[in-house]
């Protein structure tokens, strides 16, 4: 590792805020050498609770995060917040405004708030977010809160980084068919009906409750959608087995909050802690962590292959010419893809991958 | 083994410090910076110098633009500069001031470390150009 990066890493581990800020910038910018830096971080991680907060725009995520951070600080814990905002698809620019809502904890450096823009690259945001979480974890933050942009597939990627996912559902967010649809509601470990003092809050709570019960009774997925069952299958459950016949499962609780007043925040924190306890006791945590690392490895590989291919495309004259050829009717995207990939496939077949899971060495 | 594509973006904090309650100008600048492709963090109104310093350090911004209309720049801006220094962030943060700042106060602010002062009537293009040319290379 570069001596400057070495010094930066030491400063981060020594608890210097500016070093943490710098490391996150390097991660976001994919500055030269950032990968070595992140791989050094891993040895110092694993102590933080990572909480993802998601929900539609205007659901009150920032305000709730602010109150959450305040409450954790009152309990003597340090907090890192990663607040993600969208970036412009046209200019790449962004206004990152979530910080404005973090008013309860200003002046307290032990709440480290970092705004990130989506910067719109394939898989880039979730990798950068996961790496920034590593930096905060290694720095020594007890709780790390990831606040996402809003609803969407991208956010689901990001919350995979979290141990516990809270989904905010504002009152009156649609009829009960909305709760049947696939997507963001499926990833919740805890539901929060924020703005619970508004009209329609009771009905929203009721609809969520019905949805949760359907999931429990239906046996169509039960806990499987977000727990151990999703990827592990039945063959590799040794550390998830508690000896009991009936596998413990988690029923997402529904918490009502009024973030602007701080109402319900303590209950919310208790439920987050309960979920944490459940994860550890049921062995789901180990499973989740493994799943997360699997996903990280996949994402990294995908990014690397992607950039290899981009280089390949650039070397062969750029994608514009190819696209033009398709436009003129001379060829089609499928033929081009197999032409470009042909030599790569041939190479890969002759390749002997030498990955040693025990050493993890490069 | 990977071609690491860098995706650097200029990060700016647009800050309102002190008691003045007008942030139309700050909004206009934030939007213009966004359209120029910068990442803009807006502080919100009525911030204390320490809060601005905290945000600038945590967000690791390249540029700090302080908008001030209340006339309190002579006390507030130096406090921010001292705070940045304390965290070792003064040397590589480009600090700009904007708003209502009388001619006779400008030399003092520049001595404190402000790189440029943009008064009323400055074109936004000029400001963006200045940021592009002077944003620190890290």
CSV table of N, CA, C and O in Angstrom, one decimal, chain A residues 15 27 30 36 66 72 101 107 110 139 149 154 178 194 197 212 236 240 247 277-278 294 298 301 303 317 346 355:
chain,number,residue,atom,x,y,z
A,15,UNK,N,-8.9,7.2,15.1
A,15,UNK,CA,-10.1,8.0,15.4
A,15,UNK,C,-10.1,9.4,15.0
A,15,UNK,O,-10.8,10.3,15.5
A,27,UNK,N,-13.1,6.2,-1.5
A,27,UNK,CA,-14.0,5.1,-1.8
A,27,UNK,C,-15.0,5.6,-2.9
A,27,UNK,O,-15.2,4.9,-3.9
A,30,UNK,N,-13.3,6.2,-6.2
A,30,UNK,CA,-12.5,5.1,-6.7
A,30,UNK,C,-11.1,5.5,-7.0
A,30,UNK,O,-10.6,5.2,-8.1
A,36,UNK,N,-7.0,-1.4,-2.0
A,36,UNK,CA,-6.0,-1.9,-1.0
A,36,UNK,C,-6.5,-1.4,0.4
A,36,UNK,O,-6.4,-2.1,1.4
A,66,UNK,N,-32.4,11.4,12.4
A,66,UNK,CA,-31.9,12.4,13.3
A,66,UNK,C,-32.2,12.0,14.7
A,66,UNK,O,-31.4,12.1,15.6
A,72,UNK,N,-29.5,7.3,20.4
A,72,UNK,CA,-28.3,6.5,20.6
A,72,UNK,C,-27.2,7.2,21.3
A,72,UNK,O,-26.5,6.7,22.1
A,101,UNK,N,-31.8,18.1,8.0
A,101,UNK,CA,-32.7,17.5,9.0
A,101,UNK,C,-32.0,17.0,10.2
A,101,UNK,O,-32.6,16.6,11.2
A,107,UNK,N,-22.9,19.7,16.0
A,107,UNK,CA,-21.8,20.1,17.0
A,107,UNK,C,-21.3,18.9,17.7
A,107,UNK,O,-20.3,19.0,18.5
A,110,UNK,N,-19.3,13.0,17.3
A,110,UNK,CA,-19.5,11.5,17.4
A,110,UNK,C,-20.8,11.0,16.6
A,110,UNK,O,-21.1,9.9,16.6
A,139,UNK,N,-13.6,2.5,12.0
A,139,UNK,CA,-13.4,3.7,12.8
A,139,UNK,C,-13.8,3.5,14.2
A,139,UNK,O,-13.3,4.1,15.1
A,149,UNK,N,-32.4,6.7,-0.8
A,149,UNK,CA,-33.1,7.7,-1.6
A,149,UNK,C,-34.6,7.6,-1.5
A,149,UNK,O,-35.3,8.6,-1.3
A,154,UNK,N,-32.7,-0.2,-6.7
A,154,UNK,CA,-31.4,0.2,-6.2
A,154,UNK,C,-31.3,0.2,-4.7
A,154,UNK,O,-30.3,-0.3,-4.1
A,178,UNK,N,-51.6,-2.4,-2.5
A,178,UNK,CA,-50.2,-2.0,-2.5
A,178,UNK,C,-49.3,-2.9,-1.6
A,178,UNK,O,-48.2,-3.2,-1.9
A,194,UNK,N,-44.6,6.2,10.1
A,194,UNK,CA,-44.2,7.6,10.6
A,194,UNK,C,-45.4,8.5,10.3
A,194,UNK,O,-46.3,8.2,9.6
A,197,UNK,N,-49.5,10.7,13.6
A,197,UNK,CA,-50.6,11.6,14.1
A,197,UNK,C,-51.5,12.0,13.0
A,197,UNK,O,-52.4,12.8,13.2
A,212,UNK,N,-48.7,-8.7,7.2
A,212,UNK,CA,-47.7,-9.5,7.9
A,212,UNK,C,-48.3,-10.8,8.3
A,212,UNK,O,-47.7,-11.9,8.2
A,236,UNK,N,-27.4,-26.4,4.2
A,236,UNK,CA,-26.3,-25.8,4.9
A,236,UNK,C,-26.7,-25.0,6.1
A,236,UNK,O,-26.4,-23.8,6.2
A,240,UNK,N,-27.5,-22.4,11.7
A,240,UNK,CA,-28.8,-21.7,12.0
A,240,UNK,C,-29.6,-22.6,12.8
A,240,UNK,O,-30.7,-22.2,13.3
A,247,UNK,N,-38.4,-23.9,13.4
A,247,UNK,CA,-37.3,-22.9,13.2
A,247,UNK,C,-37.9,-21.6,13.7
A,247,UNK,O,-39.0,-21.2,13.4
A,277,UNK,N,-31.1,-9.1,18.4
A,277,UNK,CA,-31.0,-10.3,19.3
A,277,UNK,C,-31.4,-11.5,18.6
A,277,UNK,O,-30.8,-12.6,18.7
A,278,UNK,N,-32.5,-11.4,17.8
A,278,UNK,CA,-33.0,-12.5,17.1
A,278,UNK,C,-32.0,-13.0,16.1
A,278,UNK,O,-31.8,-14.2,15.9
A,294,UNK,N,-20.9,-12.9,0.0
A,294,UNK,CA,-21.1,-13.5,-1.4
A,294,UNK,C,-21.5,-12.5,-2.4
A,294,UNK,O,-20.9,-12.4,-3.5
A,298,UNK,N,-19.5,-11.1,-5.7
A,298,UNK,CA,-20.1,-11.1,-7.0
A,298,UNK,C,-20.1,-9.7,-7.6
A,298,UNK,O,-19.8,-9.5,-8.8
A,301,UNK,N,-16.6,-8.7,-8.8
A,301,UNK,CA,-16.3,-9.4,-10.1
A,301,UNK,C,-17.0,-8.9,-11.3
A,301,UNK,O,-16.5,-8.7,-12.3
A,303,UNK,N,-18.2,-5.9,-11.6
A,303,UNK,CA,-17.6,-4.6,-12.0
A,303,UNK,C,-16.4,-4.7,-12.7
A,303,UNK,O,-16.1,-4.0,-13.7
A,317,UNK,N,-12.7,0.4,-31.1
A,317,UNK,CA,-13.3,1.5,-31.8
A,317,UNK,C,-14.5,2.1,-31.2
A,317,UNK,O,-15.1,3.1,-31.8
A,346,UNK,N,-13.1,-18.0,-24.6
A,346,UNK,CA,-12.0,-18.9,-24.9
A,346,UNK,C,-10.9,-18.7,-23.9
A,346,UNK,O,-10.4,-19.7,-23.4
A,355,UNK,N,-8.4,-19.6,-6.3
A,355,UNK,CA,-8.9,-18.9,-5.2
A,355,UNK,C,-8.8,-19.7,-3.9
A,355,UNK,O,-9.3,-20.9,-3.9
